[in-house]
Backbone as CSV, one residue per row, in Angstrom:
resi,resn,N_x,N_y,N_z,CA_x,CA_y,CA_z,C_x,C_y,C_z
1,UNK,5.252,-44.464,7.669,4.237,-44.935,6.752,4.882,-45.942,5.813
2,UNK,4.206,-47.074,5.634,4.696,-48.095,4.715,4.546,-47.598,3.286
3,UNK,5.642,-47.586,2.543,5.635,-47.075,1.176,5.849,-48.223,0.197
4,UNK,4.798,-48.516,-0.577,4.912,-49.531,-1.633,5.977,-49.073,-2.614
5,UNK,6.919,-49.973,-2.910,8.044,-49.556,-3.741,8.177,-50.387,-5.012
6,UNK,7.035,-50.690,-5.627,7.045,-51.239,-6.965,6.684,-52.694,-7.116
7,UNK,6.780,-53.497,-6.069,6.483,-54.909,-6.219,5.005,-55.191,-6.359
8,UNK,4.209,-54.680,-5.441,2.758,-54.897,-5.484,2.018,-53.642,-5.902
9,UNK,2.635,-52.497,-5.732,2.054,-51.196,-6.092,3.176,-50.171,-5.998
10,UNK,2.882,-48.970,-6.453,3.830,-47.880,-6.310,4.758,-47.729,-7.499
11,UNK,5.181,-46.493,-7.690,6.169,-46.143,-8.702,6.892,-44.895,-8.206
12,UNK,7.826,-44.392,-8.990,8.618,-43.243,-8.541,7.733,-42.051,-8.181
13,UNK,6.712,-41.793,-8.989,5.849,-40.636,-8.727,5.062,-40.801,-7.431
14,UNK,4.494,-41.978,-7.210,3.718,-42.180,-5.981,4.634,-42.161,-4.762
15,UNK,5.829,-42.724,-4.880,6.763,-42.705,-3.759,7.149,-41.278,-3.404
16,UNK,7.376,-40.438,-4.415,7.724,-39.037,-4.148,6.587,-38.329,-3.425
17,UNK,5.349,-38.582,-3.839,4.194,-37.953,-3.166,4.093,-38.395,-1.717
18,UNK,4.228,-39.696,-1.481,4.087,-40.217,-0.117,5.237,-39.738,0.764
19,UNK,6.452,-39.744,0.254,7.601,-39.287,1.032,7.460,-37.800,1.368
20,UNK,6.981,-36.998,0.418,6.761,-35.571,0.699,5.724,-35.394,1.806
21,UNK,4.652,-36.175,1.754,3.637,-36.120,2.808,4.238,-36.517,4.156
22,UNK,5.043,-37.568,4.161,5.665,-38.019,5.406,6.556,-36.930,5.999
23,UNK,7.341,-36.279,5.155,8.224,-35.212,5.642,7.408,-34.056,6.205
24,UNK,6.347,-33.701,5.512,5.498,-32.598,5.951,4.818,-32.896,7.280
25,UNK,4.436,-34.143,7.501,3.691,-34.504,8.711,4.572,-35.090,9.810
26,UNK,5.874,-35.212,9.558,6.772,-35.762,10.564,6.621,-37.258,10.773
27,UNK,6.229,-37.959,9.719,6.000,-39.399,9.776,7.209,-40.145,9.207
28,UNK,7.620,-41.204,9.872,8.743,-42.005,9.395,8.374,-42.729,8.100
29,UNK,9.353,-42.888,7.237,9.186,-43.591,5.964,9.707,-45.016,6.120
30,UNK,8.892,-45.974,5.667,9.309,-47.362,5.707,9.158,-48.017,4.350
31,UNK,10.137,-48.827,3.974,10.057,-49.582,2.723,9.093,-50.750,2.915
32,UNK,8.255,-50.983,1.915,7.224,-52.025,1.985,7.325,-52.918,0.747
33,UNK,8.438,-53.676,0.643,8.619,-54.536,-0.528,7.751,-55.788,-0.454
34,UNK,7.519,-56.375,-1.623,6.658,-57.550,-1.711,7.186,-58.488,-2.791
35,UNK,6.489,-59.614,-2.926,6.727,-60.403,-4.126,6.400,-59.520,-5.329
36,UNK,7.049,-59.725,-6.472,6.733,-58.940,-7.667,5.399,-59.414,-8.247
37,UNK,4.313,-58.881,-7.729,2.979,-59.402,-8.028,1.952,-58.272,-8.023
38,UNK,2.080,-57.378,-8.990,1.146,-56.250,-9.056,-0.282,-56.722,-9.368
39,UNK,-0.403,-57.765,-10.142,-1.720,-58.251,-10.545,-2.578,-58.645,-9.344
40,UNK,-1.950,-59.221,-8.333,-2.675,-59.681,-7.141,-2.350,-58.849,-5.902
41,UNK,-1.792,-57.654,-6.095,-1.452,-56.736,-5.009,-0.534,-57.394,-3.969
42,UNK,0.316,-58.299,-4.440,1.284,-58.931,-3.555,0.692,-59.889,-2.551
43,UNK,-0.521,-60.330,-2.797,-1.197,-61.204,-1.833,-1.182,-62.672,-2.243
44,UNK,-0.464,-62.981,-3.306,-0.359,-64.367,-3.761,1.062,-64.850,-3.500
45,UNK,1.172,-65.992,-2.843,2.501,-66.555,-2.587,3.159,-66.945,-3.906
46,UNK,4.444,-66.684,-4.005,5.198,-67.011,-5.213,6.395,-67.871,-4.818
47,UNK,6.761,-68.772,-5.697,7.963,-69.564,-5.493,9.082,-68.910,-6.280
48,UNK,10.108,-68.463,-5.559,11.250,-67.807,-6.187,12.513,-68.343,-5.544
49,UNK,13.591,-68.384,-6.298,14.864,-68.734,-5.686,15.252,-67.611,-4.727
50,UNK,16.055,-67.929,-3.711,16.504,-66.858,-2.817,17.213,-65.732,-3.561
51,UNK,17.962,-66.093,-4.607,18.681,-65.075,-5.378,17.712,-64.146,-6.098
52,UNK,16.695,-64.724,-6.749,15.721,-63.904,-7.480,14.910,-63.042,-6.525
53,UNK,14.530,-63.607,-5.381,13.788,-62.830,-4.405,14.644,-61.690,-3.870
54,UNK,15.882,-61.986,-3.554,16.790,-60.942,-3.074,16.956,-59.825,-4.078
55,UNK,17.097,-60.184,-5.357,17.234,-59.157,-6.402,15.983,-58.297,-6.493
56,UNK,14.808,-58.925,-6.380,13.559,-58.182,-6.462,13.419,-57.211,-5.290
57,UNK,13.666,-57.702,-4.077,13.544,-56.843,-2.898,14.585,-55.737,-2.939
58,UNK,15.805,-56.053,-3.350,16.851,-55.033,-3.453,16.450,-53.937,-4.441
59,UNK,15.904,-54.340,-5.584,15.486,-53.348,-6.581,14.371,-52.455,-6.039
60,UNK,13.420,-53.050,-5.321,12.329,-52.254,-4.750,12.865,-51.260,-3.716
61,UNK,13.741,-51.736,-2.839,14.305,-50.853,-1.822,15.153,-49.753,-2.451
62,UNK,15.861,-50.090,-3.530,16.679,-49.092,-4.223,15.803,-48.007,-4.843
63,UNK,14.624,-48.385,-5.368,13.715,-47.372,-5.919,13.322,-46.366,-4.853
64,UNK,12.982,-46.855,-3.656,12.639,-45.937,-2.577,13.869,-45.158,-2.121
65,UNK,15.012,-45.829,-2.091,16.257,-45.153,-1.719,16.631,-44.035,-2.674
66,UNK,16.211,-44.137,-3.929,16.454,-43.057,-4.889,15.590,-41.829,-4.585
67,UNK,14.457,-42.053,-3.911,13.547,-40.955,-3.570,13.964,-40.296,-2.258
68,UNK,14.377,-41.105,-1.283,14.789,-40.563,0.011,15.843,-41.454,0.650
69,UNK,16.763,-40.829,1.344,17.767,-41.579,2.115,17.282,-41.793,3.541
70,UNK,16.141,-41.208,3.886,15.606,-41.293,5.246,14.591,-42.421,5.384
71,UNK,15.014,-43.642,5.100,14.152,-44.808,5.276,14.446,-45.377,6.661
72,UNK,13.428,-45.379,7.520,13.624,-45.770,8.919,13.447,-47.262,9.156
73,UNK,12.617,-47.890,8.357,12.311,-49.292,8.630,11.921,-50.015,7.354
74,UNK,11.844,-51.335,7.458,11.344,-52.172,6.372,10.294,-53.104,6.954
75,UNK,9.199,-53.214,6.229,8.143,-54.159,6.587,7.725,-54.876,5.311
76,UNK,7.898,-56.171,5.286,7.513,-56.949,4.114,5.998,-56.911,3.955
77,UNK,5.540,-57.006,2.714,4.113,-56.873,2.414,3.461,-58.216,2.083
78,UNK,2.232,-58.362,2.546,1.340,-59.416,2.089,1.904,-60.818,2.159
79,UNK,1.833,-61.513,1.032,2.262,-62.914,0.983,3.742,-63.068,1.324
80,UNK,4.554,-62.066,1.009,5.980,-62.142,1.352,6.164,-62.077,2.871
81,UNK,5.382,-61.252,3.544,5.418,-61.160,5.007,5.159,-62.532,5.628
82,UNK,4.111,-63.190,5.153,3.750,-64.496,5.707,4.763,-65.579,5.341
83,UNK,5.219,-65.578,4.091,6.197,-66.583,3.664,7.516,-66.412,4.413
84,UNK,7.949,-65.164,4.587,9.209,-64.920,5.286,9.106,-65.303,6.751
85,UNK,7.949,-65.101,7.355,7.833,-65.451,8.764,7.783,-66.965,8.974
86,UNK,7.361,-67.687,7.958,7.278,-69.144,8.057,8.557,-69.842,7.610
87,UNK,9.380,-69.180,6.790,10.542,-69.833,6.183,11.776,-68.942,6.309
88,UNK,12.750,-69.395,7.057,13.950,-68.596,7.315,14.706,-68.260,6.030
89,UNK,14.700,-69.161,5.034,15.429,-68.857,3.799,14.797,-67.691,3.058
90,UNK,13.474,-67.590,3.100,12.778,-66.457,2.476,13.084,-65.180,3.257
91,UNK,13.030,-65.268,4.589,13.344,-64.098,5.417,14.778,-63.636,5.181
92,UNK,15.727,-64.578,5.105,17.127,-64.201,4.873,17.305,-63.500,3.532
93,UNK,16.653,-64.029,2.496,16.791,-63.416,1.166,16.213,-62.007,1.159
94,UNK,15.009,-61.855,1.710,14.335,-60.552,1.668,14.994,-59.535,2.589
95,UNK,15.208,-59.912,3.841,15.777,-58.959,4.795,17.246,-58.690,4.518
96,UNK,17.955,-59.698,4.042,19.352,-59.482,3.673,19.472,-58.458,2.556
97,UNK,18.588,-58.554,1.572,18.603,-57.593,0.462,18.254,-56.198,0.946
98,UNK,17.221,-56.095,1.783,16.835,-54.783,2.316,17.978,-54.178,3.125
99,UNK,18.635,-54.993,3.925,19.751,-54.524,4.751,20.911,-54.026,3.887
100,UNK,21.224,-54.767,2.819,22.320,-54.352,1.935,22.026,-53.005,1.293
101,UNK,20.780,-52.769,0.911,20.430,-51.533,0.195,20.173,-50.368,1.153
102,UNK,19.455,-50.639,2.238,18.996,-49.560,3.114,19.854,-49.361,4.365
103,UNK,20.718,-50.302,4.664,21.542,-50.174,5.862,20.829,-50.690,7.099
104,UNK,21.148,-50.104,8.226,20.665,-50.597,9.522,19.285,-50.049,9.870
105,UNK,18.304,-50.424,9.089,16.929,-50.020,9.357,16.302,-50.971,10.374
106,UNK,15.230,-50.524,10.996,14.448,-51.382,11.873,13.589,-52.298,11.011
107,UNK,13.418,-53.535,11.456,12.535,-54.482,10.781,11.245,-54.564,11.587
108,UNK,10.109,-54.493,10.903,8.807,-54.640,11.544,8.233,-55.988,11.140
109,UNK,7.725,-56.723,12.145,7.140,-58.019,11.854,6.450,-58.616,13.060
110,UNK,6.011,-59.856,12.924,5.307,-60.525,14.019,6.198,-60.724,15.248
111,UNK,5.558,-60.939,16.375,6.304,-61.122,17.626,7.255,-62.302,17.541
112,UNK,6.809,-63.396,16.920,7.625,-64.600,16.808,7.711,-65.043,15.354
113,UNK,8.763,-65.800,15.070,8.892,-66.385,13.748,10.214,-66.046,13.099
114,UNK,10.339,-66.456,11.851,11.608,-66.328,11.137,12.002,-64.883,10.878
115,UNK,11.044,-63.975,10.703,11.413,-62.572,10.462,12.175,-62.031,11.662
116,UNK,11.664,-62.258,12.869,12.343,-61.789,14.080,13.710,-62.456,14.233
117,UNK,13.775,-63.747,13.969,15.028,-64.481,14.124,16.085,-63.983,13.147
118,UNK,15.698,-63.796,11.898,16.664,-63.349,10.884,17.088,-61.910,11.142
119,UNK,16.149,-61.050,11.537,16.519,-59.665,11.867,17.560,-59.656,12.985
120,UNK,17.358,-60.499,13.995,18.328,-60.589,15.085,19.684,-61.073,14.600
121,UNK,19.682,-62.075,13.729,20.945,-62.605,13.196,21.682,-61.557,12.365
122,UNK,20.937,-60.666,11.726,21.549,-59.601,10.927,21.959,-58.406,11.783
123,UNK,21.599,-58.439,13.062,21.940,-57.330,13.956,21.040,-56.115,13.787
124,UNK,19.837,-56.331,13.237,18.912,-55.220,12.996,17.933,-55.074,14.157
125,UNK,17.572,-53.826,14.445,16.542,-53.580,15.452,15.236,-54.202,14.971
126,UNK,14.385,-54.584,15.930,13.138,-55.260,15.582,11.978,-54.630,16.333
127,UNK,10.878,-54.391,15.627,9.657,-53.860,16.225,8.537,-54.870,16.033
128,UNK,7.968,-55.321,17.155,6.857,-56.284,17.115,5.587,-55.554,16.683
129,UNK,4.901,-56.158,15.735,3.736,-55.513,15.134,2.438,-56.207,15.530
130,UNK,1.403,-55.390,15.737,0.052,-55.888,15.913,-0.856,-55.202,14.910
131,UNK,-2.011,-55.786,14.648,-2.931,-55.272,13.632,-4.252,-54.866,14.272
132,UNK,-4.623,-53.621,14.099,-5.891,-53.126,14.635,-7.074,-53.566,13.786
133,UNK,-6.844,-53.787,12.511,-7.963,-54.025,11.591,-7.942,-55.403,10.948
134,UNK,-7.261,-56.353,11.603,-7.217,-57.720,11.087,-7.567,-58.689,12.200
135,UNK,-8.265,-59.765,11.821,-8.543,-60.843,12.748,-7.298,-61.688,12.945
136,UNK,-7.137,-62.205,14.144,-5.956,-62.991,14.485,-6.399,-64.350,15.038
137,UNK,-5.727,-65.393,14.599,-5.989,-66.746,15.102,-5.340,-66.941,16.476
138,UNK,-5.693,-68.027,17.122,-5.153,-68.329,18.459,-3.638,-68.452,18.442
139,UNK,-3.056,-68.896,17.307,-1.597,-69.053,17.236,-0.869,-67.762,16.891
140,UNK,-1.629,-66.662,16.772,-1.028,-65.366,16.485,-0.951,-65.011,15.019
141,UNK,-1.264,-65.941,14.125,-1.244,-65.636,12.699,-2.538,-64.939,12.300
142,UNK,-2.479,-64.197,11.217,-3.655,-63.473,10.745,-4.654,-64.425,10.100
143,UNK,-5.925,-64.125,10.297,-6.972,-64.857,9.579,-6.810,-64.496,8.102
144,UNK,-6.685,-65.477,7.216,-6.482,-65.165,5.795,-7.636,-64.346,5.218
145,UNK,-7.274,-63.414,4.360,-8.297,-62.622,3.677,-9.227,-63.569,2.926
146,UNK,-10.485,-63.238,2.921,-11.475,-64.087,2.276,-12.179,-64.995,3.261
147,UNK,-11.599,-65.213,4.427,-12.251,-66.007,5.465,-13.020,-65.068,6.395
148,UNK,-14.104,-65.555,6.985,-14.862,-64.724,7.929,-13.971,-64.229,9.064
149,UNK,-14.119,-62.946,9.389,-13.351,-62.366,10.485,-11.957,-61.907,10.113
150,UNK,-11.597,-61.983,8.844,-10.250,-61.576,8.428,-10.035,-60.078,8.591
151,UNK,-11.035,-59.295,8.236,-10.908,-57.845,8.277,-11.851,-57.255,9.328
152,UNK,-11.376,-56.264,10.018,-12.194,-55.503,10.959,-12.514,-54.180,10.281
153,UNK,-13.798,-53.953,9.990,-14.218,-52.749,9.264,-14.835,-51.685,10.162
154,UNK,-15.113,-52.025,11.403,-15.757,-51.102,12.333,-14.683,-50.334,13.109
155,UNK,-14.650,-49.003,13.002,-13.629,-48.224,13.715,-13.638,-48.445,15.225
156,UNK,-14.806,-48.630,15.820,-14.890,-48.846,17.261,-14.250,-50.178,17.641
157,UNK,-14.508,-51.207,16.848,-13.920,-52.525,17.111,-12.405,-52.469,16.899
158,UNK,-11.957,-51.758,15.864,-10.511,-51.637,15.609,-9.818,-50.896,16.747
159,UNK,-10.461,-49.851,17.264,-9.868,-49.119,18.392,-9.792,-50.007,19.624
160,UNK,-10.819,-50.831,19.854,-10.787,-51.758,20.982,-9.663,-52.773,20.814
161,UNK,-9.475,-53.235,19.588,-8.370,-54.175,19.296,-7.035,-53.493,19.570
162,UNK,-6.904,-52.230,19.161,-5.666,-51.494,19.414,-5.421,-51.355,20.916
163,UNK,-6.474,-51.129,21.688,-6.335,-51.020,23.151,-5.730,-52.312,23.711
164,UNK,-6.161,-53.452,23.200,-5.622,-54.742,23.646,-4.133,-54.878,23.307
165,UNK,-3.718,-54.229,22.228,-2.339,-54.368,21.756,-1.358,-53.445,22.475
166,UNK,-1.856,-52.348,23.042,-0.965,-51.382,23.698,-0.157,-52.086,24.786
167,UNK,1.151,-51.938,24.709,2.051,-52.562,25.665,2.518,-53.950,25.267
168,UNK,1.772,-54.593,24.376,2.142,-55.943,23.944,2.961,-55.918,22.661
169,UNK,2.874,-54.832,21.902,3.596,-54.695,20.637,4.285,-53.328,20.607
170,UNK,5.146,-53.146,19.611,5.872,-51.889,19.462,5.229,-50.951,18.448
171,UNK,4.443,-51.508,17.542,3.797,-50.706,16.507,2.484,-51.368,16.112
172,UNK,1.510,-50.545,15.749,0.192,-51.048,15.377,-0.093,-50.657,13.932
173,UNK,-0.479,-51.644,13.134,-0.752,-51.439,11.714,-2.239,-51.226,11.470
174,UNK,-2.533,-50.277,10.600,-3.866,-50.082,10.041,-3.691,-50.102,8.528
175,UNK,-4.408,-50.978,7.859,-4.307,-51.078,6.403,-4.996,-49.883,5.744
176,UNK,-4.450,-49.439,4.640,-4.985,-48.274,3.954,-5.917,-48.594,2.810
177,UNK,-6.242,-49.875,2.589,-7.021,-50.224,1.405,-8.441,-50.663,1.724
178,UNK,-8.872,-50.556,2.973,-10.243,-50.923,3.319,-11.199,-49.758,3.149
179,UNK,-12.492,-50.040,3.074,-13.471,-48.969,2.855,-13.539,-47.969,4.007
180,UNK,-13.215,-48.379,5.223,-13.265,-47.483,6.379,-11.867,-47.165,6.902
181,UNK,-10.859,-47.237,6.052,-9.472,-47.084,6.495,-9.231,-45.773,7.229
182,UNK,-9.720,-44.681,6.691,-9.477,-43.382,7.321,-10.160,-43.295,8.686
183,UNK,-11.401,-43.745,8.768,-12.120,-43.721,10.046,-11.442,-44.634,11.065
184,UNK,-10.976,-45.790,10.615,-10.271,-46.706,11.517,-8.973,-46.073,11.999
185,UNK,-8.216,-45.483,11.086,-6.952,-44.846,11.466,-7.191,-43.735,12.486
186,UNK,-8.225,-42.942,12.276,-8.521,-41.861,13.228,-8.921,-42.416,14.596
187,UNK,-9.726,-43.463,14.616,-10.167,-44.049,15.877,-8.988,-44.668,16.624
188,UNK,-8.123,-45.350,15.905,-6.956,-45.963,16.538,-6.014,-44.881,17.041
189,UNK,-5.791,-43.848,16.250,-4.906,-42.740,16.676,-5.456,-42.064,17.938
190,UNK,-6.757,-41.836,17.982,-7.369,-41.218,19.165,-7.164,-42.108,20.388
191,UNK,-7.338,-43.393,20.228,-7.111,-44.328,21.325,-5.675,-44.279,21.810
192,UNK,-4.722,-44.264,20.866,-3.308,-44.245,21.235,-2.934,-42.921,21.895
193,UNK,-3.490,-41.816,21.415,-3.207,-40.524,22.046,-3.694,-40.520,23.493
194,UNK,-4.860,-41.125,23.736,-5.395,-41.200,25.099,-4.591,-42.147,25.977
195,UNK,-4.076,-43.216,25.361,-3.316,-44.215,26.127,-1.951,-43.652,26.520
């Protein structure tokens, strides 16, 4: 489960609750650092020096590391995910910081782009990600939020999207902040159990 670690959401108390739930349910814990942008939930691109970005991501990962040493992966959040995949210097700053703090965790990201390239250069395992509840453009990038087709709110449609992704990706993301998030997660899980 992606655990917000202070950049866009989350604090020590929420991280402890989520990590306890993960341990109880046998779910892997993943660090979910972002630009330091709580006001916009990490969905606004920010211009930061590589040093400042690295310090921010390192601090976020360290907060989660203080709660648990069992962090299995890192997945960048929101605008940082997109910026890092488009710009190798952003990916190097963010993933390098996560690697220094968390060690040899798996990196989750798009099939192609700077995140995959930098993870490989750092010697980190990589998991290709697909989205059950997001619209995707022909070039593989996500339809930006606010544009028609950006979000998939119908559990049946999300499960069908997940069916298309099986075998093409290593992990499937379902966002937890949509109005039908729980129903979508259940539909996707049922599809994956059957597959």
